[in-house]
Coordinates of C-alpha atoms in Angstrom, one line a residue:
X1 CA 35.0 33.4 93.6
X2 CA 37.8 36.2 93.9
X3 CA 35.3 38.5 91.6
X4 CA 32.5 37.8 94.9
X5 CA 35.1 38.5 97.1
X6 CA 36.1 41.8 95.7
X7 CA 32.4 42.9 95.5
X8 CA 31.8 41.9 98.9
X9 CA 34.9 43.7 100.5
X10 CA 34.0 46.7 98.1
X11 CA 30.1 46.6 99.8
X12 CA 32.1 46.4 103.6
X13 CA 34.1 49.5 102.7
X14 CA 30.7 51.4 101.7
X15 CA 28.9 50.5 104.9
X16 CA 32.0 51.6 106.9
X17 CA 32.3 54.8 104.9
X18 CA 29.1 55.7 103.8
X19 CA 26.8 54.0 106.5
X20 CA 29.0 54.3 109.4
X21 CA 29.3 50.6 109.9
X22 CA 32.2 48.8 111.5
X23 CA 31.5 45.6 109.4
X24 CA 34.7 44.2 112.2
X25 CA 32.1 44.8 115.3
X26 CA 29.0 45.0 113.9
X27 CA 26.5 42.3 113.8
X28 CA 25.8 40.8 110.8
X29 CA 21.8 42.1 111.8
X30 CA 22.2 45.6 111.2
X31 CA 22.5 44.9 106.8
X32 CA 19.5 46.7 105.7
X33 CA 17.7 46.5 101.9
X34 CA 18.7 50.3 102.0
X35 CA 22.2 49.4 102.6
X36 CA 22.5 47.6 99.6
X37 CA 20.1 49.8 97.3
X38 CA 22.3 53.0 98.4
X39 CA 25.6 50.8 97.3
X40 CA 24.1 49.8 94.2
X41 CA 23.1 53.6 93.3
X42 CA 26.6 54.1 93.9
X43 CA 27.9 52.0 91.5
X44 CA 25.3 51.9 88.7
X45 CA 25.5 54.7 86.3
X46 CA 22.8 56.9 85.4
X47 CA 23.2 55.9 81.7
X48 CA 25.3 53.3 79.2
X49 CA 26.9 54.6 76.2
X50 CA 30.2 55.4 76.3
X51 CA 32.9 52.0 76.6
X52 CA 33.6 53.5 79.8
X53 CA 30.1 53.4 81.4
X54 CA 29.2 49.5 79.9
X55 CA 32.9 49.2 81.9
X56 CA 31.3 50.3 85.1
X57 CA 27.8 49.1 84.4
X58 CA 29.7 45.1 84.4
X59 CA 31.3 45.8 87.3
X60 CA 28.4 46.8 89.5
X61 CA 26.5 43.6 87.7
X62 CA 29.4 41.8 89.6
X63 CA 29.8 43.6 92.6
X64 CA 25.7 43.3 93.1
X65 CA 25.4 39.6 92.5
X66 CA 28.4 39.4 95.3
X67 CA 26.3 41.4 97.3
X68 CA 23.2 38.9 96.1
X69 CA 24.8 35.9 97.5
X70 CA 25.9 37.6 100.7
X71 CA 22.5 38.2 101.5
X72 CA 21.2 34.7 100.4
X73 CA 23.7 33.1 102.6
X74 CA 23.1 35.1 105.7
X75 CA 19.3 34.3 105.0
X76 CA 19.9 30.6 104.3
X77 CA 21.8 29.9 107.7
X78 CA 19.5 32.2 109.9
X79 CA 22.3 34.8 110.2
X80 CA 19.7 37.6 109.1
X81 CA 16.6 35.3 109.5
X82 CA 14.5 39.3 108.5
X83 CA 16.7 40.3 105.5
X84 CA 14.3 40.4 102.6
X85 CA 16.4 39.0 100.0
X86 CA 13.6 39.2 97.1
X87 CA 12.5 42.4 98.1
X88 CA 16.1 43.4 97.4
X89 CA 16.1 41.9 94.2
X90 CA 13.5 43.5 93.0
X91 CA 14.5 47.0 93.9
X92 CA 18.1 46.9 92.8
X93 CA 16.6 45.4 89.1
X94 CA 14.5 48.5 89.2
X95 CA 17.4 50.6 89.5
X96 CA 19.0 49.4 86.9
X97 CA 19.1 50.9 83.1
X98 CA 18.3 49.2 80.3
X99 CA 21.4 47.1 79.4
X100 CA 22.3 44.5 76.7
X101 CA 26.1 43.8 76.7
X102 CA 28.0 44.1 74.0
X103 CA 29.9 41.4 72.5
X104 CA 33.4 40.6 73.8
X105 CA 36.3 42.1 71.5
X106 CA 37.7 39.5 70.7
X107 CA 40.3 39.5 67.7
X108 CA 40.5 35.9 66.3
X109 CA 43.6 36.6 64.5
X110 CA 45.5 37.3 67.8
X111 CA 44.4 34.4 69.1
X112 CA 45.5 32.7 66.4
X113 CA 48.8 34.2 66.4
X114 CA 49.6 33.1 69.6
X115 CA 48.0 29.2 69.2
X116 CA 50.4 29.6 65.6
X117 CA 53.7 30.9 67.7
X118 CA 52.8 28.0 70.9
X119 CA 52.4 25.1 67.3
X120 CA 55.3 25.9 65.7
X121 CA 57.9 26.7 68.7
X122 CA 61.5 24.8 68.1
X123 CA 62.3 22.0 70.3
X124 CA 63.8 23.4 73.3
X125 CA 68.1 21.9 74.1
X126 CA 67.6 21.7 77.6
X127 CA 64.9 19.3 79.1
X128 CA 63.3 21.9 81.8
X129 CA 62.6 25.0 78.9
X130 CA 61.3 21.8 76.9
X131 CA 59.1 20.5 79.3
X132 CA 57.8 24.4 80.1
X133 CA 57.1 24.4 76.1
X134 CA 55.4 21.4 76.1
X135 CA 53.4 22.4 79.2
X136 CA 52.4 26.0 77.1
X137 CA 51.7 24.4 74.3
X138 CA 49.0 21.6 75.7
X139 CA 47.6 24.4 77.9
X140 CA 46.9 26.9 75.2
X141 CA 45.6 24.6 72.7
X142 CA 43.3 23.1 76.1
X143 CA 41.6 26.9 76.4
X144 CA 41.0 27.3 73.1
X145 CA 39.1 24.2 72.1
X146 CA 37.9 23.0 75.5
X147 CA 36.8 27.1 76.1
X148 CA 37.5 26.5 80.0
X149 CA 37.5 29.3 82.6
X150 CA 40.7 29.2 84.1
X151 CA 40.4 28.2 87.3
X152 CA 39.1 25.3 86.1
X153 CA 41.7 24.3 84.1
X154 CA 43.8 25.2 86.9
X155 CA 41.6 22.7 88.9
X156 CA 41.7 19.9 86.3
X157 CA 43.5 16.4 87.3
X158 CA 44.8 13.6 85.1
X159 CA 41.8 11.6 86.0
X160 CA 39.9 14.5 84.7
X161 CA 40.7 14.3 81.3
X162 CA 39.4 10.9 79.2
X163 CA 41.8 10.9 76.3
X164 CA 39.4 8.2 74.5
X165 CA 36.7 10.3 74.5
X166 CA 38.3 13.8 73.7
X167 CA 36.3 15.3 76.9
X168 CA 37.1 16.4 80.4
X169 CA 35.1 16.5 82.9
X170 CA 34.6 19.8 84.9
X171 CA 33.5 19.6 88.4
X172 CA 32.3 22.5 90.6
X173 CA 32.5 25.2 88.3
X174 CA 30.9 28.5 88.3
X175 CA 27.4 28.3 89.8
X176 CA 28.5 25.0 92.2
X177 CA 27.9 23.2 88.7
X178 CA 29.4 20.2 86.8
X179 CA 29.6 19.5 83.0
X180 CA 31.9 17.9 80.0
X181 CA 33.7 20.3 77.8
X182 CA 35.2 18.6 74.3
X183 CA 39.0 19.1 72.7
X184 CA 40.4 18.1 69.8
X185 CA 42.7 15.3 68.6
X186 CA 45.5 17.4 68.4
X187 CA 45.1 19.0 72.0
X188 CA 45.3 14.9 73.1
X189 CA 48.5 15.2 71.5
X190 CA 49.8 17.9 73.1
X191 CA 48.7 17.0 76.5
X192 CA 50.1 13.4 75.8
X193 CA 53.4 14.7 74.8
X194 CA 53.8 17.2 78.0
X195 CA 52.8 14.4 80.6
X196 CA 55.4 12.2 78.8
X197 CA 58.0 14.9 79.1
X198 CA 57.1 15.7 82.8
X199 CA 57.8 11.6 83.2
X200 CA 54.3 10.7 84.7
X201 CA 53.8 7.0 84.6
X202 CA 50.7 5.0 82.9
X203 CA 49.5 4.2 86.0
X204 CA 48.7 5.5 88.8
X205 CA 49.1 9.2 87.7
X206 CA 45.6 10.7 87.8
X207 CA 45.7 12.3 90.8
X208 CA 48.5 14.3 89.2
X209 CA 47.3 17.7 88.2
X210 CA 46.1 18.1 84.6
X211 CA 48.7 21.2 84.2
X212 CA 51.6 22.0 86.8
X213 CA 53.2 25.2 88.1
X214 CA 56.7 24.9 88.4
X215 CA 57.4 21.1 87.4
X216 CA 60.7 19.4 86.7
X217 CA 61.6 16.4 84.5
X218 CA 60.3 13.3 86.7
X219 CA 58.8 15.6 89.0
X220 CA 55.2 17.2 88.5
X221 CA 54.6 20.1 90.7
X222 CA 51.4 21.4 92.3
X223 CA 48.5 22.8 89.9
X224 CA 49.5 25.7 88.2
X225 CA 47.7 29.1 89.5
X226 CA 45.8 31.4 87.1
X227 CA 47.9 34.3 88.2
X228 CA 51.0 32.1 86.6
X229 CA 48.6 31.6 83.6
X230 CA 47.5 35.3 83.2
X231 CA 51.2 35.9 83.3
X232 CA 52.1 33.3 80.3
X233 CA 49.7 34.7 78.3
X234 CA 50.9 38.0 78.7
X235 CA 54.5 37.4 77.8
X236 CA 53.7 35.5 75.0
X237 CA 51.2 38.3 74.0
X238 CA 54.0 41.3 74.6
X239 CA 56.4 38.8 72.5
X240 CA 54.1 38.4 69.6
X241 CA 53.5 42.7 69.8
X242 CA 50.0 41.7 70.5
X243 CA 48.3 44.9 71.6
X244 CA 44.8 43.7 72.2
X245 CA 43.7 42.8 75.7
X246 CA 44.3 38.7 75.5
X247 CA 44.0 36.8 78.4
X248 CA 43.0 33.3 79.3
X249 CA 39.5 34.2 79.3
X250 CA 39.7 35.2 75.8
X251 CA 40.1 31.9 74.9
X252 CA 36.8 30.8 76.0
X253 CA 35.0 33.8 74.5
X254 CA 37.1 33.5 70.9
X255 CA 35.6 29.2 71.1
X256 CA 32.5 30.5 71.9
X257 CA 32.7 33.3 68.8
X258 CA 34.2 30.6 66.3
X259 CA 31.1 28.0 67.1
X260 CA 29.0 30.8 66.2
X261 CA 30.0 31.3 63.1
X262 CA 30.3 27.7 62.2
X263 CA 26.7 28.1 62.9
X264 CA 26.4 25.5 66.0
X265 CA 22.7 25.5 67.6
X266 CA 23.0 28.1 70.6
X267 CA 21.8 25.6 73.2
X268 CA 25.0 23.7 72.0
X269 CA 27.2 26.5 73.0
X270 CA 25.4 27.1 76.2
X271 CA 26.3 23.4 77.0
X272 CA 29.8 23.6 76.0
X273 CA 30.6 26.7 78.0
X274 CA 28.4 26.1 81.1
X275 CA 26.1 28.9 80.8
X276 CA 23.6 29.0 83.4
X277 CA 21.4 31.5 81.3
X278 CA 20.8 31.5 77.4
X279 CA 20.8 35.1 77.9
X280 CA 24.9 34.8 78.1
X281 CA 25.3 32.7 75.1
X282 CA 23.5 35.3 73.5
X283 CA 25.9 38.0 74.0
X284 CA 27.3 35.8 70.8
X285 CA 25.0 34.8 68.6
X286 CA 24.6 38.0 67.3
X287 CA 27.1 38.5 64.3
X288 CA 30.0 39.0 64.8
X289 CA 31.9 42.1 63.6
X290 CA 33.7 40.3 61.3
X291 CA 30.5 39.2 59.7
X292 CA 28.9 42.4 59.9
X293 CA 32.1 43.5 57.7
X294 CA 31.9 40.5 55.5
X295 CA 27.7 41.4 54.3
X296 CA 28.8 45.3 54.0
X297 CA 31.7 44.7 51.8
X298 CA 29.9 42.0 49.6
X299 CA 27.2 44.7 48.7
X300 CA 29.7 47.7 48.3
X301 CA 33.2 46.2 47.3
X302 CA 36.0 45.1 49.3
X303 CA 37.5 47.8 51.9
X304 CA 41.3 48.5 51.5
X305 CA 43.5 51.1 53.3
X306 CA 44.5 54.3 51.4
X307 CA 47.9 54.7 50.9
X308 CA 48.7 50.6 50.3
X309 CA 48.9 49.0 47.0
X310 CA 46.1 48.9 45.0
X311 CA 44.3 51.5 46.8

């Protein structure tokens, strides 16, 4: 939602300055298909080869689909009854260059490092820095094996979550749709042991947020924001000297990456991760890098750095 939001406040600012548009005072009417294919040519670059266009070639993929649902909505409740949404379709798709995305970098071992550091953190003295432990702990391990988007784990209850069954039900997510993501037995643990901490009773708790913001002993806050998640992940991130880009959505793309490899059917990932299109999923299913290194260095020897030992 706040990606649509930015694409459609970026698509106002272009008919004000490019258009001359007041978007304040003018009628919702006066959108034209040439509006939106002159924004598009704005944003979509000519060619994608370098890192820095595929950067710019996403976000006019984003800012466009904003743009796409702006005009569906004003068509679906008669507030531009004339606006010929497929016709824009069509036109921007033309527009736009060949494009297969590359896979996300994601470095496993970072992840890793940072589910490692939230497993093996010491027991905290005082109860509030043990309860926030607890808290990162449970929420880390959630992304990683549930694979999540944040807001929805930001948007998780108690009720939610069915410790029995090692699933959690999502409701509303991306797309206006609902599915069941999976965790393991040791996530249960975790989430078990920070709901004890935060002192939530057996009963009667599941309208209690999954995860809180700023909880105390005996008193669970409201649901913790993804701003305040982004920003967890990045301190433990600049603790750990992690240098790669990890945020909470890296968690989701490093589950998707690991089921990959342990070679799990690609409808099976599309499920777990609530891809509307297979065409997502498979962004992953090509081999990964690590792979790629693994087949290369099995044919010509293993790769080790000049300078070390042994090189």
């Amino acid at each position: 939602r706040k990606t649509y939001r930015q694409g459609v406040a970026k698509f106002l600012r272009h008919l004000e300055t490019h258009e001359g548009i007041d978007p304040a005072i003018a009628p919702a009417t006066v959108i034209t298909a040439d509006h939106i294919t002159s924004f598009a040519a704005m944003l979509v670059p000519p060619d994608v080869r370098t890192p820095e266009e595929v950067s710019r070639m996403r976000t006019a993929q984003n800012n466009l689909a904003a743009v796409r649902k702006l005009c569906a909505y004003l068509s679906a409740y008669d507030l531009h009854p004339d606006l010929a949404t497929e016709r824009i379709r069509v036109r921007v798709a033309a527009m736009m260059p060949r494009f297969t995305p590359p896979p996300p970098d994601v470095k496993l071992e970072d992840l890793e490092r940072v589910i490692a550091h939230v497993r093996s953190g010491p027991r905290a003295e005082k109860p509030h820095l043990e309860l926030r432990r607890l808290k990162v702990r449970a929420m880390l391990l959630f992304l990683f094996r549930s694979g999540v988007r944040v807001s929805e784990l930001c948007a998780l209850r108690r009720r939610d979550i069915d410790l029995a069954a090692g699933t959690a039900g999502i409701y509303r997510a991306k797309g206006g749709k609902s599915r069941t993501v999976h965790f393991d037995v040791e996530t249960a643990e975790a989430l078990l042991a920070y709901w004890a901490a935060r002192g939530d009773e057996v009963r009667g708790s599941g309208v209690r947020p999954a995860f809180s913001g700023r909880d105390k002993p005996g008193e669970p806050g409201k649901s913790i924001s993804p701003r305040t998640v982004e920003h967890i992940v990045a301190e433990l991130c600049r603790h750990l000297g992690i240098e790669s880009d990890v945020t909470p959505h890296s968690f989701r793309h490093g589950l998707a990456t690991e089921l990959v490899r342990r070679r799990v059917r690609e409808s099976t990932v599309q499920t777990i991760l609530g891809h509307a299109s297979p065409i997502t999923t498979r962004i992953y299913v090509h081999k990964s890098g690590l792979e790629v290194a693994e087949e290369y260095q099995d044919a010509f020897g293993a790769y080790r750095q000049p300078g070390r030992d042994g090189g």
